Amino acid sequence: MSLNQSDLLFLRRSLPFWGRLSERERKLVESSAALRVHPAGSSLHNGAADCTGLFVVKSGQVRTFILSDTGREITLFRLFERDICIFSASCMLKNIRFDVFIEAVENSETILVPTAVYNDLNQSSLAVSDYTNQLLSSRFSDVVWLLEQILFMSFDRRLALFLLEESAISGGDRLPTTHEEIAKNMGTAREVVTRMLRYFHSEGLVALSRGEIRILDRKKLEALSAQAHGSP
Amino acid sequence: MSLNQSDLLFLRRSLPFWGRLSERERKLVESSAALRVHPAGSSLHNGAADCTGLFVVKSGQVRTFILSDTGREITLFRLFERDICIFSASCMLKNIRFDVFIEAVENSETILVPTAVYNDLNQSSLAVSDYTNQLLSSRFSDVVWLLEQILFMSFDRRLALFLLEESAISGGDRLPTTHEEIAKNMGTAREVVTRMLRYFHSEGLVALSRGEIRILDRKKLEALSAQAHGSP
């Protein structure tokens, strides 16, 4: 489905390199981009079988994961409104040697820039190539962070345990506390707590607001807290 | 130490984008590049404290790792002759949010292109920016592969066990077998076996030659085979 005026506006505002594209390049993007609708649970990208293009999340939420031979999944990262995914165009990145799967967590809409078009831009525009670098660096950091959590910290488990204990103490799902307080209690840095709480939030475990953390999925939190080190 | 003629030649041949640089860019690289000597065990890059530049391994072997708060290390990848490392210039990649440490495994020599120079090229040359993408994609793939091994496969453990069993059967450190045979025995693909054997080789566990695998470090192999799933 080609784009209406409001989708075009959304796309222009979402692509950080838009202001540095030539008139010709902009026309190329606008004429080729398409809106896609994804019911919750549907697949957006199926490993090596697909290479549709780079997309921007217009609404909803999508999840990127890798898959083992036995069908076990691990979420690499989630994407929300205005987030951009390049792994659905990973065939253009010749050194990416792993298969990524992407599915809609909620009913979602994405705007797709076809692989051939994005690859052309990437080969002709420094702004786009630089953006590809930034995008790869950012996702790379997400994955290293995940690896660190798994190997070193079990900090996810410890934080889940801490939140459940606090909830038992306060007798409810609403915990009046700050990231700073939790960090002090757990002997770690506030940034570490904030980052993990955001991850919990993206996984639907907690809701975050100023001065309060609310437990949304106690069962999942309990499962996490009971996990053995190193096998999330 | 500035470069002599043979080092300059080595550098030109090692940088895949050399042929696409302008005369001015080449001069900039050649006049700023420096040879560095690293005794075995010495540090080449110390997390966020350093940002010296991109380097090419001229000789020896270096190891890139991440470090936990408690001092635990995990090797992300190793680099050998002609391999190029960008993480020693990771301050120029603004979305890289993890700290990498690099040390010489053997006595090594590297040729360094300072961060400021590589960053300039990256901002002005599409060939260089594209190369940065390729380098990031390749290292990204290494790390995802490591994550998969840890989470899904325990294939490292299974292969270590297999090699030790074969060695007990044949009564020596030399196993006359092919990757294909091992793959059949273990019910997996040859590529999977080859990749893990290369990893074992880079970790000094085995030597590889045509039709033969030789066990070099039986103790390490035993330690690996005894490991619990998910905690390498």
Coordinates of C-alpha atoms in Angstrom, one line a residue:
Chain A
M1 CA 0.0 0.0 0.0
S2 CA 1.6 3.3 -1.0
L3 CA 1.7 6.1 1.5
N4 CA -0.7 8.9 2.2
Q5 CA 0.4 12.4 3.2
S6 CA 0.4 11.7 6.9
D7 CA 2.5 8.5 6.5
L8 CA 4.9 10.4 4.3
L9 CA 5.3 13.0 6.9
F10 CA 5.9 10.4 9.6
L11 CA 8.5 8.6 7.4
R12 CA 10.4 11.9 6.7
R13 CA 10.5 12.7 10.4
S14 CA 11.6 9.2 11.4
L15 CA 14.5 8.9 9.1
P16 CA 17.4 10.8 10.7
F17 CA 19.2 11.2 7.4
W18 CA 16.2 12.7 5.6
G19 CA 17.6 16.3 5.7
R20 CA 20.8 15.1 4.0
L21 CA 19.2 13.3 1.1
S22 CA 19.1 14.8 -2.4
E23 CA 15.8 15.6 -4.1
R24 CA 16.2 12.5 -6.3
E25 CA 16.9 10.2 -3.3
R26 CA 13.9 11.6 -1.4
K27 CA 11.6 10.9 -4.4
L28 CA 13.1 7.4 -4.6
V29 CA 12.3 6.7 -1.0
E30 CA 8.8 8.2 -1.1
S31 CA 7.7 6.4 -4.3
S32 CA 8.9 3.0 -3.1
A33 CA 8.0 3.0 0.6
A34 CA 4.9 1.1 1.6
L35 CA 2.7 0.7 4.6
R36 CA 2.3 -2.8 6.0
V37 CA -0.2 -4.0 8.6
H38 CA 0.7 -6.8 11.0
P39 CA -1.8 -8.6 13.3
A40 CA -0.4 -9.4 16.7
G41 CA 1.6 -12.7 16.5
S42 CA 2.2 -12.5 12.7
S43 CA 5.7 -12.7 11.2
L44 CA 7.4 -9.7 9.7
H45 CA 10.7 -11.4 8.8
N46 CA 11.5 -15.0 8.6
G47 CA 15.3 -15.4 8.8
A48 CA 17.2 -16.0 5.6
A49 CA 14.0 -16.6 3.7
D50 CA 13.1 -12.8 3.7
C51 CA 14.9 -9.6 2.8
T52 CA 12.2 -7.1 2.3
G53 CA 13.9 -3.9 3.5
L54 CA 14.4 -1.4 6.3
F55 CA 11.3 -0.5 8.2
V56 CA 10.1 2.1 10.7
V57 CA 7.5 1.1 13.3
K58 CA 4.5 3.4 12.8
S59 CA 2.5 1.9 15.6
G60 CA 2.5 -1.2 17.9
Q61 CA 5.5 -3.2 18.9
V62 CA 7.7 -5.8 17.2
R63 CA 10.1 -8.3 18.6
T64 CA 13.4 -9.4 17.1
F65 CA 14.7 -12.9 18.1
I66 CA 17.0 -15.7 17.1
L67 CA 15.9 -19.3 17.0
S68 CA 17.6 -22.5 17.9
D69 CA 17.4 -25.8 16.0
T70 CA 15.0 -27.0 18.6
G71 CA 12.8 -24.0 18.3
R72 CA 14.0 -22.1 21.4
E73 CA 13.8 -18.4 21.1
I74 CA 15.7 -15.5 22.6
T75 CA 14.6 -11.9 22.2
L76 CA 17.4 -9.7 21.0
F77 CA 15.5 -6.5 21.3
R78 CA 12.1 -4.9 20.9
L79 CA 11.1 -2.0 18.7
F80 CA 8.5 0.6 19.4
E81 CA 7.0 3.6 17.5
R82 CA 9.6 5.4 15.4
D83 CA 12.2 2.7 16.0
I84 CA 14.0 1.5 12.8
C85 CA 14.9 -2.1 11.9
I86 CA 17.7 -3.0 9.5
F87 CA 17.7 -6.7 10.1
S88 CA 14.8 -7.2 7.7
A89 CA 17.3 -6.0 5.1
S90 CA 20.2 -8.0 6.4
C91 CA 21.0 -9.6 3.1
M92 CA 22.5 -6.3 2.0
L93 CA 25.0 -6.5 5.0
K94 CA 27.2 -9.2 3.6
N95 CA 28.9 -9.9 6.9
I96 CA 25.8 -10.6 8.9
R97 CA 25.9 -14.3 9.3
F98 CA 23.0 -15.0 11.6
D99 CA 19.3 -15.3 11.0
V100 CA 16.9 -13.0 12.7
F101 CA 13.2 -13.4 13.1
I102 CA 10.8 -10.6 13.6
E103 CA 7.2 -10.8 14.8
A104 CA 4.5 -8.3 15.8
V105 CA 3.9 -8.4 19.6
E106 CA 0.8 -6.2 19.2
N107 CA -1.3 -5.2 16.2
S108 CA 1.3 -3.1 14.4
E109 CA 1.9 -1.0 11.4
T110 CA 5.3 -0.5 9.7
I111 CA 6.6 1.6 6.8
L112 CA 8.9 -0.3 4.6
V113 CA 11.8 1.0 2.5
P114 CA 12.6 -1.8 0.1
T115 CA 16.1 -3.4 0.4
A116 CA 17.1 -2.4 -3.1
V117 CA 16.3 1.2 -2.4
Y118 CA 18.0 1.4 1.0
N119 CA 21.0 -0.4 -0.4
D120 CA 21.3 2.2 -3.2
L121 CA 21.2 5.0 -0.7
N122 CA 23.7 3.2 1.5
Q123 CA 26.1 3.0 -1.5
S124 CA 25.6 6.6 -2.6
S125 CA 24.9 8.7 0.5
L126 CA 27.4 9.1 3.3
A127 CA 24.6 10.2 5.6
V128 CA 22.8 6.9 5.0
S129 CA 26.0 4.8 5.4
D130 CA 26.8 6.7 8.6
Y131 CA 23.3 6.0 9.9
T132 CA 23.7 2.3 9.1
N133 CA 26.8 2.4 11.2
Q134 CA 24.9 4.0 14.1
L135 CA 22.0 1.5 13.8
L136 CA 24.4 -1.5 13.8
S137 CA 26.4 -0.1 16.7
S138 CA 23.2 0.4 18.7
R139 CA 21.8 -3.1 18.1
F140 CA 25.3 -4.5 18.7
S141 CA 25.4 -2.8 22.1
D142 CA 21.9 -4.3 22.9
V143 CA 23.2 -7.8 22.2
V144 CA 26.4 -7.4 24.1
W145 CA 24.4 -6.0 27.0
L146 CA 22.2 -9.2 26.9
L147 CA 25.3 -11.4 26.8
E148 CA 26.7 -9.6 29.8
Q149 CA 23.5 -10.0 31.7
I150 CA 23.5 -13.7 31.0
L151 CA 27.1 -14.4 31.6
F152 CA 28.0 -12.1 34.4
M153 CA 25.3 -10.5 36.3
S154 CA 22.2 -12.5 36.6
F155 CA 21.1 -9.0 37.5
D156 CA 17.7 -9.6 35.9
R157 CA 17.2 -12.4 38.4
R158 CA 18.4 -10.4 41.3
L159 CA 16.2 -7.4 40.4
A160 CA 13.1 -9.5 39.9
L161 CA 13.8 -11.0 43.3
F162 CA 14.2 -7.6 44.9
L163 CA 11.0 -6.3 43.4
L164 CA 9.0 -9.3 44.6
E165 CA 10.5 -8.9 48.1
E166 CA 9.6 -5.2 48.1
S167 CA 6.1 -6.1 47.0
A168 CA 5.7 -8.6 49.8
I169 CA 6.9 -5.9 52.3
S170 CA 4.5 -3.2 51.0
G171 CA 1.7 -5.7 50.5
G172 CA 0.8 -4.6 47.0
D173 CA 1.8 -4.3 43.3
R174 CA 2.7 -0.6 43.6
L175 CA 6.2 0.0 44.9
P176 CA 6.9 3.6 45.9
T177 CA 10.6 3.7 45.2
T178 CA 13.2 5.4 42.9
H179 CA 15.8 3.8 40.7
E180 CA 18.4 5.5 42.9
E181 CA 17.0 3.8 46.0
I182 CA 17.0 0.4 44.4
A183 CA 20.6 0.9 43.2
K184 CA 21.7 1.8 46.7
N185 CA 19.9 -1.3 48.1
M186 CA 21.5 -3.6 45.5
G187 CA 24.9 -2.1 45.6
T188 CA 25.0 -1.1 41.9
A189 CA 24.8 2.0 39.7
R190 CA 21.5 3.8 39.0
E191 CA 22.1 3.4 35.3
V192 CA 22.2 -0.4 35.6
V193 CA 18.9 -0.4 37.5
T194 CA 17.3 2.0 35.0
R195 CA 18.3 0.0 32.0
M196 CA 17.1 -3.3 33.5
L197 CA 13.8 -1.7 34.6
R198 CA 13.3 -0.5 31.0
Y199 CA 13.9 -4.0 29.8
F200 CA 11.4 -5.4 32.3
H201 CA 9.0 -2.7 31.1
S202 CA 9.5 -3.7 27.4
E203 CA 8.9 -7.3 28.4
G204 CA 5.6 -6.3 30.1
L205 CA 6.7 -7.2 33.6
V206 CA 6.4 -3.7 35.2
A207 CA 5.0 -0.3 34.5
L208 CA 7.2 2.7 35.3
S209 CA 6.2 6.1 36.5
R210 CA 7.9 8.8 38.5
G211 CA 8.6 7.5 42.0
E212 CA 6.7 4.3 41.4
I213 CA 7.1 0.9 39.9
R214 CA 4.0 -1.2 39.4
I215 CA 4.2 -5.0 39.0
L216 CA 2.2 -6.0 35.9
D217 CA 3.1 -9.7 35.5
R218 CA 3.9 -11.3 38.8
K219 CA 4.1 -14.8 37.4
K220 CA 6.8 -13.9 34.9
L221 CA 8.7 -12.0 37.5
E222 CA 8.6 -15.0 39.8
A223 CA 9.7 -17.3 37.0
L224 CA 12.6 -15.0 36.3
S225 CA 13.6 -14.7 40.0
A226 CA 13.7 -18.5 40.3
Q227 CA 16.0 -19.0 37.3
A228 CA 19.4 -20.6 37.7
H229 CA 22.3 -18.4 36.8
G230 CA 23.2 -18.3 33.2
S231 CA 20.1 -20.0 31.8
P232 CA 17.5 -17.3 31.1
Chain B
M1 CA 57.1 4.8 15.6
S2 CA 56.5 5.9 12.1
L3 CA 56.3 3.3 9.3
N4 CA 59.1 1.9 7.1
Q5 CA 58.5 0.9 3.5
S6 CA 57.6 -2.7 4.2
D7 CA 55.1 -1.7 6.9
L8 CA 53.5 0.9 4.6
L9 CA 53.1 -1.8 1.9
F10 CA 51.6 -4.1 4.5
L11 CA 49.1 -1.4 5.6
R12 CA 48.1 -0.6 2.1
R13 CA 47.4 -4.2 1.3
S14 CA 45.5 -4.8 4.6
L15 CA 43.0 -1.9 4.2
P16 CA 40.3 -3.2 1.8
F17 CA 39.3 0.4 1.0
W18 CA 42.8 1.6 0.1
G19 CA 42.2 1.5 -3.7
R20 CA 39.2 3.8 -3.2
L21 CA 40.9 6.5 -1.2
S22 CA 42.0 9.8 -2.7
E23 CA 45.7 10.8 -2.9
R24 CA 45.1 13.2 0.0
E25 CA 43.4 10.6 2.1
R26 CA 46.2 8.1 1.5
K27 CA 48.8 10.6 2.5
L28 CA 46.8 11.3 5.7
V29 CA 46.8 7.6 6.6
E30 CA 50.4 7.0 5.8
S31 CA 51.7 10.0 7.7
S32 CA 49.7 9.3 10.8
A33 CA 49.9 5.5 11.1
A34 CA 52.3 4.1 13.6
L35 CA 53.8 0.7 14.5
R36 CA 53.3 -0.5 18.0
V37 CA 54.9 -3.5 19.8
H38 CA 53.0 -5.4 22.4
P39 CA 54.6 -8.0 24.7
A40 CA 52.5 -11.1 25.4
G41 CA 49.9 -10.3 28.1
S42 CA 50.1 -6.5 27.7
S43 CA 47.0 -4.4 27.2
L44 CA 46.3 -2.7 23.8
H45 CA 43.0 -1.1 24.9
N46 CA 41.5 -0.6 28.3
G47 CA 37.7 0.0 27.9
A48 CA 36.5 3.5 28.0
A49 CA 39.8 4.9 29.2
D50 CA 41.4 4.5 25.7
C51 CA 40.4 5.4 22.2
T52 CA 43.6 5.2 20.2
G53 CA 42.4 4.2 16.8
L54 CA 41.8 1.4 14.3
F55 CA 44.6 -1.1 14.1
V56 CA 45.8 -3.9 11.8
V57 CA 47.5 -6.9 13.4
K58 CA 50.9 -7.2 11.7
S59 CA 52.0 -10.2 13.7
G60 CA 51.0 -12.2 16.7
Q61 CA 47.5 -12.6 18.1
V62 CA 45.3 -10.3 20.2
R63 CA 42.1 -11.1 22.2
T64 CA 39.1 -8.9 22.6
F65 CA 37.0 -9.4 25.7
I66 CA 34.4 -7.8 28.0
L67 CA 34.9 -7.7 31.8
S68 CA 32.4 -8.0 34.6
D69 CA 32.4 -6.0 37.8
T70 CA 33.9 -8.9 39.6
G71 CA 36.7 -9.3 37.1
R72 CA 35.3 -12.2 35.1
E73 CA 36.2 -12.1 31.4
I74 CA 34.6 -13.4 28.3
T75 CA 36.4 -13.5 25.0
L76 CA 34.4 -11.9 22.2
F77 CA 36.8 -12.7 19.4
R78 CA 40.5 -13.1 18.6
L79 CA 42.4 -11.3 15.8
F80 CA 45.3 -12.7 13.8
E81 CA 47.6 -11.3 11.1
R82 CA 45.9 -8.8 8.8
D83 CA 42.7 -8.7 11.0
I84 CA 41.5 -5.3 11.7
C85 CA 40.0 -4.0 15.0
I86 CA 37.7 -1.0 15.2
F87 CA 36.8 -1.3 18.9
S88 CA 40.0 0.5 19.9
A89 CA 38.4 3.4 18.2
S90 CA 34.9 2.8 19.5
C91 CA 34.5 6.3 20.9
M92 CA 33.9 7.4 17.3
L93 CA 30.9 5.0 17.1
K94 CA 28.5 6.9 19.3
N95 CA 26.1 4.1 19.8
I96 CA 28.6 1.6 21.1
R97 CA 27.6 1.5 24.7
F98 CA 29.9 -1.3 26.0
D99 CA 33.5 -1.4 27.1
V100 CA 35.9 -3.6 25.3
F101 CA 39.3 -4.7 26.5
I102 CA 42.1 -5.9 24.2
E103 CA 45.3 -7.7 25.1
A104 CA 48.1 -9.4 23.3
V105 CA 48.0 -13.2 23.6
E106 CA 51.4 -13.5 22.1
N107 CA 54.1 -11.0 21.4
S108 CA 52.4 -8.9 18.7
E109 CA 52.9 -5.9 16.5
T110 CA 50.0 -3.7 15.3
I111 CA 49.8 -0.8 12.9
L112 CA 47.6 2.0 14.3
V113 CA 45.5 4.5 12.3
P114 CA 44.6 7.2 14.9
T115 CA 40.9 7.6 15.7
A116 CA 40.8 11.2 14.5
V117 CA 42.2 10.2 11.1
Y118 CA 39.9 7.1 10.7
N119 CA 36.9 9.2 11.8
D120 CA 37.7 11.8 9.2
L121 CA 37.9 9.2 6.5
N122 CA 34.7 7.6 7.8
Q123 CA 32.9 10.9 7.5
S124 CA 34.3 11.8 4.0
S125 CA 34.7 8.5 2.2
L126 CA 31.8 6.1 1.3
A127 CA 34.3 3.3 0.8
V128 CA 35.5 3.7 4.4
S129 CA 32.0 4.1 5.8
D130 CA 30.9 1.0 4.0
Y131 CA 34.0 -0.9 5.3
T132 CA 33.0 0.2 8.9
N133 CA 29.6 -1.3 8.3
Q134 CA 31.1 -4.6 7.1
L135 CA 33.5 -4.7 10.1
L136 CA 30.7 -4.0 12.6
S137 CA 28.5 -6.6 10.9
S138 CA 31.2 -9.2 11.1
R139 CA 32.0 -8.7 14.7
F140 CA 28.3 -8.5 15.5
S141 CA 27.9 -11.9 13.9
D142 CA 30.7 -13.3 16.0
V143 CA 29.0 -12.1 19.2
V144 CA 25.6 -13.5 18.2
W145 CA 27.2 -16.8 17.4
L146 CA 28.7 -16.8 20.9
L147 CA 25.3 -16.0 22.4
E148 CA 23.7 -18.8 20.4
Q149 CA 26.4 -21.3 21.6
I150 CA 25.8 -20.3 25.2
L151 CA 22.0 -20.2 25.1
F152 CA 21.0 -22.9 22.7
M153 CA 23.6 -25.4 21.8
S154 CA 26.1 -26.1 24.4
F155 CA 27.7 -27.4 21.2
D156 CA 31.1 -26.4 22.5
R157 CA 30.6 -28.8 25.4
R158 CA 29.2 -31.6 23.3
L159 CA 32.1 -31.3 20.7
A160 CA 34.7 -31.3 23.5
L161 CA 33.1 -34.4 24.9
F162 CA 33.1 -36.1 21.5
L163 CA 36.7 -35.3 20.9
L164 CA 37.8 -36.7 24.3
E165 CA 35.7 -39.9 23.7
E166 CA 37.3 -40.4 20.2
S167 CA 40.7 -39.9 21.8
A168 CA 40.0 -42.5 24.5
I169 CA 38.9 -44.9 21.7
S170 CA 42.0 -44.3 19.5
G171 CA 44.3 -44.1 22.5
G172 CA 46.1 -40.9 21.5
D173 CA 45.9 -37.2 20.8
R174 CA 45.7 -37.6 17.1
L175 CA 42.2 -38.2 15.8
P176 CA 42.1 -39.3 12.1
T177 CA 38.7 -37.9 11.2
T178 CA 37.0 -35.3 9.0
H179 CA 34.6 -32.5 9.9
E180 CA 32.1 -34.3 7.8
E181 CA 32.4 -37.5 9.9
I182 CA 32.1 -35.6 13.1
A183 CA 29.0 -33.8 11.8
K184 CA 27.4 -37.1 10.9
N185 CA 28.2 -38.6 14.3
M186 CA 26.8 -35.6 16.1
G187 CA 23.7 -35.1 13.9
T188 CA 24.6 -31.6 12.9
A189 CA 25.9 -29.7 9.8
R190 CA 29.5 -29.8 8.7
E191 CA 29.7 -26.0 8.8
V192 CA 28.7 -26.0 12.5
V193 CA 31.5 -28.5 13.3
T194 CA 34.0 -26.5 11.2
R195 CA 33.2 -23.3 12.9
M196 CA 33.5 -24.7 16.4
L197 CA 36.7 -26.5 15.6
R198 CA 38.2 -23.2 14.3
Y199 CA 37.1 -21.6 17.6
F200 CA 38.7 -24.5 19.5
H201 CA 41.8 -23.9 17.4
S202 CA 41.9 -20.2 18.2
E203 CA 41.6 -21.0 21.9
G204 CA 44.6 -23.3 21.6
L205 CA 42.6 -26.5 22.3
V206 CA 43.3 -28.4 19.1
A207 CA 45.5 -28.3 16.0
L208 CA 43.7 -28.8 12.6
S209 CA 45.1 -30.4 9.5
R210 CA 43.7 -32.3 6.6
G211 CA 42.0 -35.5 7.8
E212 CA 43.3 -35.1 11.4
I213 CA 42.5 -33.2 14.6
R214 CA 45.2 -33.1 17.2
I215 CA 44.4 -32.4 20.9
L216 CA 46.7 -29.7 22.2
D217 CA 45.2 -28.9 25.6
R218 CA 43.5 -31.9 27.1
K219 CA 42.9 -30.2 30.5
K220 CA 41.0 -27.3 29.0
L221 CA 39.0 -29.6 26.8
E222 CA 38.0 -31.7 29.8
A223 CA 37.1 -28.5 31.8
L224 CA 34.9 -27.5 28.8
S225 CA 33.2 -30.9 28.5
A226 CA 32.4 -30.9 32.2
Q227 CA 30.7 -27.5 32.1
A228 CA 27.1 -27.0 33.0
H229 CA 24.9 -25.8 30.2
G230 CA 24.8 -22.0 29.9
S231 CA 27.8 -21.1 32.1
P232 CA 30.9 -21.2 30.0

